[in-house]
GROMACS .gro file of C-alpha atoms in nm:
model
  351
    1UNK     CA    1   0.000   0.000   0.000
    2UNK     CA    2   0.132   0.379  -0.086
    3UNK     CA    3   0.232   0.559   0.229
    4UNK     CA    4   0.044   0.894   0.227
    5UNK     CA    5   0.242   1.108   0.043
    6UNK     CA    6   0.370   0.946  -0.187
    7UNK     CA    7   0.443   1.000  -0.549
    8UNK     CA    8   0.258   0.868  -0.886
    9UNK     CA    9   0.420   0.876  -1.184
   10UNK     CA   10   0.164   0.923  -1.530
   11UNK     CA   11   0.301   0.841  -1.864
   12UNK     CA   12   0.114   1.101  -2.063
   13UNK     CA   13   0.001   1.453  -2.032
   14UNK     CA   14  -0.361   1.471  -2.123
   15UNK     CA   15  -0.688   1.534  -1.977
   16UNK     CA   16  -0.709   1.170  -1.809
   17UNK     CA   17  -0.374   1.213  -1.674
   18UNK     CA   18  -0.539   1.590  -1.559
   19UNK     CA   19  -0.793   1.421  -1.378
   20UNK     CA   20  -0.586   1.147  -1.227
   21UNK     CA   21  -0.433   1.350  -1.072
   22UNK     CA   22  -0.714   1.497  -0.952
   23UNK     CA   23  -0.811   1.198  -0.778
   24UNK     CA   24  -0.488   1.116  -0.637
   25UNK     CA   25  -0.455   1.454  -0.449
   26UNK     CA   26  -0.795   1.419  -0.273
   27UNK     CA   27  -0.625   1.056  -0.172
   28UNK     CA   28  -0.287   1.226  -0.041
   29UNK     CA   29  -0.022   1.132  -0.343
   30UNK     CA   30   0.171   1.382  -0.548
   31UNK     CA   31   0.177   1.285  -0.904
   32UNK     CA   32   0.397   1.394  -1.178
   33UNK     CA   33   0.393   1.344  -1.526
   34UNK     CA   34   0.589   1.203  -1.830
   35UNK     CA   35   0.511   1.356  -2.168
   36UNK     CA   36   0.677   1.544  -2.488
   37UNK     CA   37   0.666   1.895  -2.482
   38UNK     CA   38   0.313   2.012  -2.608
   39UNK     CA   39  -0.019   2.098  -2.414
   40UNK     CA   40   0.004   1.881  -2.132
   41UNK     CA   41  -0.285   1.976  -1.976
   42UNK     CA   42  -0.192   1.762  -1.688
   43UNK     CA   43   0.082   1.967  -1.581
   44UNK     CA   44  -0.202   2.227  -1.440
   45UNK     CA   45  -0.227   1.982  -1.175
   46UNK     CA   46   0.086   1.783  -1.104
   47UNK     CA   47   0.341   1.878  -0.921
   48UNK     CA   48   0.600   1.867  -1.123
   49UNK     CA   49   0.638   1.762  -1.560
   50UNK     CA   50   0.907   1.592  -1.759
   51UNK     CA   51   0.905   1.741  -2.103
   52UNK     CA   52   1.076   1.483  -2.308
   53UNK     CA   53   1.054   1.248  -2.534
   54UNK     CA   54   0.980   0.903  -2.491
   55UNK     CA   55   1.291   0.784  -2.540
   56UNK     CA   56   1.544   0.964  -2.371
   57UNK     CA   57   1.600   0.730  -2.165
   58UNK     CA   58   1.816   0.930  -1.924
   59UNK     CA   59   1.499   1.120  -1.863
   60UNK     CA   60   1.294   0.808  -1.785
   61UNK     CA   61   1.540   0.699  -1.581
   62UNK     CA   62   1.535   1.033  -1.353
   63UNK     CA   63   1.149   1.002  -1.369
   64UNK     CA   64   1.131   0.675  -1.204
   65UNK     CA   65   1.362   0.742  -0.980
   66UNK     CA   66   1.111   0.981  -0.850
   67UNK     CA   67   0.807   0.744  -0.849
   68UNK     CA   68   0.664   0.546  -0.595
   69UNK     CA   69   0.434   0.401  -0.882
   70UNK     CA   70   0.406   0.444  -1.212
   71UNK     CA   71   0.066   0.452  -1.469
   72UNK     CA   72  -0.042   0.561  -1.780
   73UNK     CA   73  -0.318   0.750  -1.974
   74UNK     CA   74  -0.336   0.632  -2.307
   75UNK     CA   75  -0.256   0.326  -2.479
   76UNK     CA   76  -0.019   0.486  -2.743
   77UNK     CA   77   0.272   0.523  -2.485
   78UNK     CA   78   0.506   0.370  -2.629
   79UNK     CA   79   0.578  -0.004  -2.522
   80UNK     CA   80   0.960   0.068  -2.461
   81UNK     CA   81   0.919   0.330  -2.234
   82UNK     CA   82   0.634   0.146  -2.031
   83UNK     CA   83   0.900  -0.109  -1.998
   84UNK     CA   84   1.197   0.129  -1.898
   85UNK     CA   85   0.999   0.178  -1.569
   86UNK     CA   86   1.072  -0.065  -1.275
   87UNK     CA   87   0.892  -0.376  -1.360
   88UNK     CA   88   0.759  -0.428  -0.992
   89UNK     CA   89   0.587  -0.033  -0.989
   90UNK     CA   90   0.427  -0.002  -1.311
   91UNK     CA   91   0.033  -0.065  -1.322
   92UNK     CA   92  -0.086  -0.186  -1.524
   93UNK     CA   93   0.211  -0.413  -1.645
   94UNK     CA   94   0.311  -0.320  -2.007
   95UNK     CA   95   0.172  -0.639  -2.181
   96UNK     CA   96  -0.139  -0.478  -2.161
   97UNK     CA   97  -0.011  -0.192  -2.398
   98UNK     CA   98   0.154  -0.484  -2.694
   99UNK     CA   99  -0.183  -0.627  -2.678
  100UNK     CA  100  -0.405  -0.307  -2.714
  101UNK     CA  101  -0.145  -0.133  -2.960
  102UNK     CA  102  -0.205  -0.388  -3.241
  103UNK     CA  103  -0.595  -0.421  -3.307
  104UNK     CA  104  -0.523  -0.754  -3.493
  105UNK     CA  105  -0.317  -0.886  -3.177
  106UNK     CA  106  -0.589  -0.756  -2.974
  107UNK     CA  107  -0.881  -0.965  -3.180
  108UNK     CA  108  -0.692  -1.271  -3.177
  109UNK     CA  109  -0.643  -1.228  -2.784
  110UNK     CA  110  -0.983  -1.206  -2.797
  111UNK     CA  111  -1.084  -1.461  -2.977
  112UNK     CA  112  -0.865  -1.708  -2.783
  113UNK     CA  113  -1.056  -1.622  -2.471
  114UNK     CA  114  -1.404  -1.711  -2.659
  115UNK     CA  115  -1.480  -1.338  -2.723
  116UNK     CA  116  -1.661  -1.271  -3.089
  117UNK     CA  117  -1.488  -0.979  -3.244
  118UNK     CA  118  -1.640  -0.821  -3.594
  119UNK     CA  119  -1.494  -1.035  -3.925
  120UNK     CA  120  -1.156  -0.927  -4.005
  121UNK     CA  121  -0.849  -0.981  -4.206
  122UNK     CA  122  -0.488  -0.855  -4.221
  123UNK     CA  123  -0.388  -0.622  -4.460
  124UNK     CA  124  -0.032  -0.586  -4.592
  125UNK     CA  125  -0.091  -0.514  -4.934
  126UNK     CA  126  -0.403  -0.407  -5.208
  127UNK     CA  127  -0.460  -0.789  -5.325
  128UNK     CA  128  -0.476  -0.886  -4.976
  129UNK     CA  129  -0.786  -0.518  -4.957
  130UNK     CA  130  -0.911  -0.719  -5.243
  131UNK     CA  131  -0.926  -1.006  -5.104
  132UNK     CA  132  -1.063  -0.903  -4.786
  133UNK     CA  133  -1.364  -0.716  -4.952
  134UNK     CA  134  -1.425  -0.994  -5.164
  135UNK     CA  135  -1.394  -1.240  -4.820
  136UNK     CA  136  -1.598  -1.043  -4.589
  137UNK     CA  137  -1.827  -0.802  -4.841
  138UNK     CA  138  -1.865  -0.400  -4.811
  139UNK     CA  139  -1.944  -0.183  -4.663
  140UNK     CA  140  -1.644  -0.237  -4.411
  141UNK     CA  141  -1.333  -0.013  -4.228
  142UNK     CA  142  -1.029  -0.037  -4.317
  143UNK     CA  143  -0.795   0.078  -3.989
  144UNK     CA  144  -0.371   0.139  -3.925
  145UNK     CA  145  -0.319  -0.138  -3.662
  146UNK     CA  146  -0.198   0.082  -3.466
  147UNK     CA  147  -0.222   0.481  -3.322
  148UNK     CA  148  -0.512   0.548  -3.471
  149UNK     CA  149  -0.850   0.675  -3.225
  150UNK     CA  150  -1.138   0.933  -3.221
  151UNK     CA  151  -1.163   0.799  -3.599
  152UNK     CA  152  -0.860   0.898  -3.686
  153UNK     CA  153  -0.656   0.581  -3.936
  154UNK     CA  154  -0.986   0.499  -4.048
  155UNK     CA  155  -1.115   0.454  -4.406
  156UNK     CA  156  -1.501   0.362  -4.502
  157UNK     CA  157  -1.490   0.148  -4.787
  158UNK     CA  158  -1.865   0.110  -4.940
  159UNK     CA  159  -1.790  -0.134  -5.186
  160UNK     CA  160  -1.521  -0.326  -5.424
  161UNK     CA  161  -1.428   0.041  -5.637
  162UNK     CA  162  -1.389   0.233  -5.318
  163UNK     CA  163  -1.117   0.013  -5.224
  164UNK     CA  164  -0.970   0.050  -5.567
  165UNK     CA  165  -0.956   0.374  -5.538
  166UNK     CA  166  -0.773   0.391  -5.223
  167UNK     CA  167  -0.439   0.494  -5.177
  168UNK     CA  168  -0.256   0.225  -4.937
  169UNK     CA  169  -0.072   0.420  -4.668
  170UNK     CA  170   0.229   0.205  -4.584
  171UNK     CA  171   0.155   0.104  -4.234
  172UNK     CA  172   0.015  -0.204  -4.115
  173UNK     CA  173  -0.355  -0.254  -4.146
  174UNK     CA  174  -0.712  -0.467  -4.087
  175UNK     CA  175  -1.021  -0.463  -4.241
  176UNK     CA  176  -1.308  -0.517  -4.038
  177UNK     CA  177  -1.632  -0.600  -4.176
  178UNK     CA  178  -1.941  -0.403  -4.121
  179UNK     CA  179  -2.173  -0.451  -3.786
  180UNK     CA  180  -2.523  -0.464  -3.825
  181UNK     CA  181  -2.535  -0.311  -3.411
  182UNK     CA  182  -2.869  -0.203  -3.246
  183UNK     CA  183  -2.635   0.039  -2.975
  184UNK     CA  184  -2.278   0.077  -2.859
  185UNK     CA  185  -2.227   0.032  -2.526
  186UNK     CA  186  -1.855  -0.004  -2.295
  187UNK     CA  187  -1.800  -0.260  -1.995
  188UNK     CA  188  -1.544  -0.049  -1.796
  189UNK     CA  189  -1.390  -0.241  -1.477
  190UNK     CA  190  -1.068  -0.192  -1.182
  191UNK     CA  191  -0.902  -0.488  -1.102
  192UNK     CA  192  -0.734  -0.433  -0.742
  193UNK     CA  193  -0.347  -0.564  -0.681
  194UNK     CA  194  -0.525  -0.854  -0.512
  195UNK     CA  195  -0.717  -0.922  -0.848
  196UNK     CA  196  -1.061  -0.795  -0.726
  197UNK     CA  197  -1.320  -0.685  -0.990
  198UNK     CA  198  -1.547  -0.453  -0.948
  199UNK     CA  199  -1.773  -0.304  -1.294
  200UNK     CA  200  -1.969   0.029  -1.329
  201UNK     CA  201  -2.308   0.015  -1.525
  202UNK     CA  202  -2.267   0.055  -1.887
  203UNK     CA  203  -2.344   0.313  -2.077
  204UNK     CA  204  -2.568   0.367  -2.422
  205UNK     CA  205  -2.248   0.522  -2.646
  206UNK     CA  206  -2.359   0.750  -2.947
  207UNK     CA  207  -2.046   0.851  -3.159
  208UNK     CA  208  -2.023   1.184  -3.412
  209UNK     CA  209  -1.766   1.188  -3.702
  210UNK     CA  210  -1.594   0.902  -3.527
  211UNK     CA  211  -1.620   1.055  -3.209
  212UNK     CA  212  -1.786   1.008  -2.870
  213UNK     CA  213  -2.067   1.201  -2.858
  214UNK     CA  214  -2.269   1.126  -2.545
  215UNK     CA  215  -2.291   0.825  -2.273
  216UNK     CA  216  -2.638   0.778  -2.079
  217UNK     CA  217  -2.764   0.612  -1.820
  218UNK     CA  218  -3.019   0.374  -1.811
  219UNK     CA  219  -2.853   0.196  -2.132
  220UNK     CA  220  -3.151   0.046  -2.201
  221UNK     CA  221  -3.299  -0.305  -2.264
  222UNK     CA  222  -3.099  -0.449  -2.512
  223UNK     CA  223  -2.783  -0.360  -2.391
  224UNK     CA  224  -2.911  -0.429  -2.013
  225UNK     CA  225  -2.964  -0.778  -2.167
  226UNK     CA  226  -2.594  -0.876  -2.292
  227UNK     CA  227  -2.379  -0.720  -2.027
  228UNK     CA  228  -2.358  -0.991  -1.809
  229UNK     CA  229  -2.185  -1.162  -2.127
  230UNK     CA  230  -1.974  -0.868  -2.181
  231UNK     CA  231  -1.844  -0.867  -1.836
  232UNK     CA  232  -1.755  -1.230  -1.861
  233UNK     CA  233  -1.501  -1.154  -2.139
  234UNK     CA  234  -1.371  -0.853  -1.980
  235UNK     CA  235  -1.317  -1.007  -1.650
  236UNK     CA  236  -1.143  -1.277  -1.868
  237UNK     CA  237  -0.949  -1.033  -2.066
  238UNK     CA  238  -0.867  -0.848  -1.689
  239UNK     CA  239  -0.733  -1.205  -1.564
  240UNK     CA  240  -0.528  -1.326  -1.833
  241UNK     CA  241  -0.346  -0.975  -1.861
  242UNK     CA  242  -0.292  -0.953  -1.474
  243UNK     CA  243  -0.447  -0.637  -1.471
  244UNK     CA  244  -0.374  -0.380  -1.223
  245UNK     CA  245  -0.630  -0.076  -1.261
  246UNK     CA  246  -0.876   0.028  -1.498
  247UNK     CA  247  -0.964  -0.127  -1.799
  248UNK     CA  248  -1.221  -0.052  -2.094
  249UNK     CA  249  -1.403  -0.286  -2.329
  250UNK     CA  250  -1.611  -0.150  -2.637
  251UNK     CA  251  -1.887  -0.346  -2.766
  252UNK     CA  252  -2.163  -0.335  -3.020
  253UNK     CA  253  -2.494  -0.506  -2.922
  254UNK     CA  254  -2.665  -0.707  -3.181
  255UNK     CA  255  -2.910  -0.968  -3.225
  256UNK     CA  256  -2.660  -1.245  -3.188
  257UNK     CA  257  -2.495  -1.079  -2.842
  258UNK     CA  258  -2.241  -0.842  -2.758
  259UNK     CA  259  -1.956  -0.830  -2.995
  260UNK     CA  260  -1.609  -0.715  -2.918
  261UNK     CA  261  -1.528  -0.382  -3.086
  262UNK     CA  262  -1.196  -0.310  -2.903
  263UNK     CA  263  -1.010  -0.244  -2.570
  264UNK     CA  264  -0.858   0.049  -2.420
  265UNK     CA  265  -0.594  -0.047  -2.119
  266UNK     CA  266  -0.723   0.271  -1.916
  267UNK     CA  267  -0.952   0.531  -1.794
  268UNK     CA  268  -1.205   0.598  -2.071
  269UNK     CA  269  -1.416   0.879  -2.197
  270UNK     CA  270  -1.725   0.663  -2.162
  271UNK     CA  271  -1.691   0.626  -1.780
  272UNK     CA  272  -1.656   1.023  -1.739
  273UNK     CA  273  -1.971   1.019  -1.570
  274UNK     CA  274  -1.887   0.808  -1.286
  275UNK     CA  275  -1.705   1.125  -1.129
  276UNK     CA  276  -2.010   1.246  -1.011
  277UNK     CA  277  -2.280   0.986  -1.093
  278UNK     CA  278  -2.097   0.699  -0.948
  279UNK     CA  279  -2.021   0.644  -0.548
  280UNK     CA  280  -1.629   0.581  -0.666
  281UNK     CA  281  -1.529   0.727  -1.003
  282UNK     CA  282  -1.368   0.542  -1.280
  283UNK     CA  283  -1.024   0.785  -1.200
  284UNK     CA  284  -1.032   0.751  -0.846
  285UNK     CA  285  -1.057   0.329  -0.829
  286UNK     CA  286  -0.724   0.349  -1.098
  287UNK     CA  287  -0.553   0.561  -0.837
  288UNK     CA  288  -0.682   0.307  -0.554
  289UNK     CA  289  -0.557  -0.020  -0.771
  290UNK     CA  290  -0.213   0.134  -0.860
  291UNK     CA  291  -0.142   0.300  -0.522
  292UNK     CA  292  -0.245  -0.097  -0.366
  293UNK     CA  293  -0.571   0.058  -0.165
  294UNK     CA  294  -0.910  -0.117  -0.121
  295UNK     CA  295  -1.142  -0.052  -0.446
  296UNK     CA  296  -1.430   0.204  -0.409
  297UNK     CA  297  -1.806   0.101  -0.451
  298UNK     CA  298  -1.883   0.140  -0.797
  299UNK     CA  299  -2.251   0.218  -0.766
  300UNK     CA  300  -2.478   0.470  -0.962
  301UNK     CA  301  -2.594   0.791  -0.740
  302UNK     CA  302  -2.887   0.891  -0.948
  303UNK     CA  303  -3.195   0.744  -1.193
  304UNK     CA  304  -3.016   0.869  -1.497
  305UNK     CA  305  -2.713   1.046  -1.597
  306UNK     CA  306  -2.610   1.176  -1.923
  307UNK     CA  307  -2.224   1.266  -2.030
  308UNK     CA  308  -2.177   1.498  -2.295
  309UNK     CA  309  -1.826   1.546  -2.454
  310UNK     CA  310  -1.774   1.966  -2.583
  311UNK     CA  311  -1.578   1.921  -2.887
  312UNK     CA  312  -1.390   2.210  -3.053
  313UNK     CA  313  -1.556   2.563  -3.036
  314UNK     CA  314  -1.811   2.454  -2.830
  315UNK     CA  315  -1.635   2.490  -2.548
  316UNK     CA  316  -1.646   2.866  -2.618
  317UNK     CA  317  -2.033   2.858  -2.465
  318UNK     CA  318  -2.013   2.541  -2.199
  319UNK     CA  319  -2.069   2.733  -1.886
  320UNK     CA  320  -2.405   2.803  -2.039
  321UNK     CA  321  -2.461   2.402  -1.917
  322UNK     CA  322  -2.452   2.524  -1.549
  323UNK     CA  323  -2.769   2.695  -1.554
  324UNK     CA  324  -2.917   2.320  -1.551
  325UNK     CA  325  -2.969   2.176  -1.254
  326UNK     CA  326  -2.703   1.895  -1.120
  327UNK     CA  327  -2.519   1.991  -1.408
  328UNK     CA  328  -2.101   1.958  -1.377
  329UNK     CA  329  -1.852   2.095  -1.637
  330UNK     CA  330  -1.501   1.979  -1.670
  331UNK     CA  331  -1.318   2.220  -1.903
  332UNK     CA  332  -0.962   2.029  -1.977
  333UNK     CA  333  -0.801   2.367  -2.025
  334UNK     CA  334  -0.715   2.362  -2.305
  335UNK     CA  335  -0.515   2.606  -2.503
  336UNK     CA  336  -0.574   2.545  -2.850
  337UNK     CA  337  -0.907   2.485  -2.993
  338UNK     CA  338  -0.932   2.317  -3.270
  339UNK     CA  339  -1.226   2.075  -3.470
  340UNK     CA  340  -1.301   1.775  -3.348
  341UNK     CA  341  -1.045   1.812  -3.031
  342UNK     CA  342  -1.210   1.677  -2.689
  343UNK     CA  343  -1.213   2.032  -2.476
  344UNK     CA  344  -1.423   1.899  -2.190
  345UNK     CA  345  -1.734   1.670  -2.085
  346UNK     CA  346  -2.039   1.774  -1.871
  347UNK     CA  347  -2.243   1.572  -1.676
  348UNK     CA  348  -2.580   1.583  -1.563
  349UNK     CA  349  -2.809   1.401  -1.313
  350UNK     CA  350  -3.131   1.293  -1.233
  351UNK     CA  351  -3.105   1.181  -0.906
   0.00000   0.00000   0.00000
């Protein structure tokens, strides 16, 4: 267990990493945090930054020397720095970063735990596009293995001459065939040092342009009806990985039962809401698991709760949301504003 007062290390400089951080100093920890020079909105918050790149490794080694325990927040750290850290103080441990970093890795994982991901194939080349289209029919996405999120490395191919017509980047890639889905929804759990599991409700997920647009609570019937399921392969996928803090699964729900969209190895947009519409949110239970302290009750506080994400421009007008009632805005403070950049979430409650 982390002696009060001690220090948390975060890999990354974002707006989970912000409210980490958050969380840790209402539990007594300093945190500081790891990222290249940009706008590391975490550093508002932390007590101290390292602006460097991720693999100057004198740098990581001065960081860890600093760190009681180290985390992340997001799964594009890179894998080599993850492992630079001391392997006993590093939550989660890295192999959950090689397994989310490759989606086709990731969907085999998967699949050898009995999980049904959407159709796919590996693409290396335009015969093996063809191939795939041919294999699995259109419309389909065709996605970089690897970096690519908030729709970003994504290409909707509608049929056989779209993917003609494409111009290969040369990266590694999958094509995934198309999802006839009834709703979206995520199964987002903490798995404690001693490998307890506790879940928050799932949330109905509507995306925009790729994007998250809202998560709401009650998720409804259909997905109320296949999360049980869900949680069965993420407390599978929680197991096998040895998971140490939060973890996110995405899932479509269709008439045949949840199927496995893909897994983020952290705090996620979609459990925003739990800071104030669950008894324990999703960002203080990580800083519980990593710091080795008993996980919070992951209860709902209210009859319904929506998230909203403020993307771009619209974050010029947010505090216009307060004149709601039980209505909480998170600005990220963010400097630059630009389309389709996450700039903050509110939350609101029906309690």
């Amino acid at each position: 267990m982390l002696k009060r007062g001690g220090t948390i290390g975060v890999l990354g400089g974002g707006q989970l990493g912000r409210m980490m951080a958050q969380s840790a100093a209402q539990l007594g920890y300093r945190c500081i945090a790891y990222a290249p020079e940009g706008d590391t909105v975490a550093a508002q918050v932390c007590d101290d930054v390292f602006a460097n790149g991720w693999d100057d490794t004198a740098a990581l080694a001065a960081f860890a020397a600093q760190c009681d325990v180290v985390t992340w927040e997001f799964e594009n750290v890179p894998v080599a720095t993850a492992q630079a850290m001391p392997g006993d103080r590093i939550f989660p441990h890295p192999r959950a970063l090689e397994t989310a970093q490759d989606r086709l890795a990731e969907k085999r994982f998967v699949e050898g735990l009995g999980g049904t991901p959407a159709a796919y194939a590996r693409i290396d080349s335009m015969h093996d596009l063809e191939m795939a289209v041919d294999r699995l029919g259109a419309p389909g996405i065709l996605k970089t293995r690897r970096d690519g999120y908030d729709g970003k490395g994504q290409w909707r191919i509608g049929s056989a001459r779209d993917a003609a017509a494409l111009n290969l980047p040369e990266v590694p890639l999958i094509y995934e065939g198309f999802v006839e889905f009834e709703a979206e929804f995520s199964v987002i759990l903490v798995r404690g040092q001693d490998g307890e599991i506790r879940f928050w409700d799932s949330t109905r997920n509507a995306h925009e342009a790729g994007i998250l647009a809202t998560s709401t609570l009650p998720a409804g019937e259909t997905i109320e009806a296949q999360v049980d399921e869900a949680r069965d392969l993420a407390r599978q996928v929680a197991d096998a990985l040895k998971y140490v803090g939060v973890l996110t699964l995405e899932f479509f729900a269709t008439r045949e039962g949840p199927v496995f969209n893909e897994m983020a190895p952290r705090v996620h947009n979609s459990g925003h809401w739990s800071i104030e519409g669950a008894v324990t949110s999703q960002f203080e239970n990580h800083i519980r698991a990593v710091a080795g302290l008993p996980l919070g009750d992951t209860g709902c506080v209210a009859r319904s709760v929506t998230m909203t994400n403020i993307i771009g421009g619209a974050i010029k007008g947010a505090q216009a949301h307060l004149q709601a009632s039980d209505t909480h805005l998170h600005d990220y403070g963010k400097a630059e504003v630009r389309e389709g950049r996450k700039m903050g979430h509110v939350t609101q409650l029906v309690r």
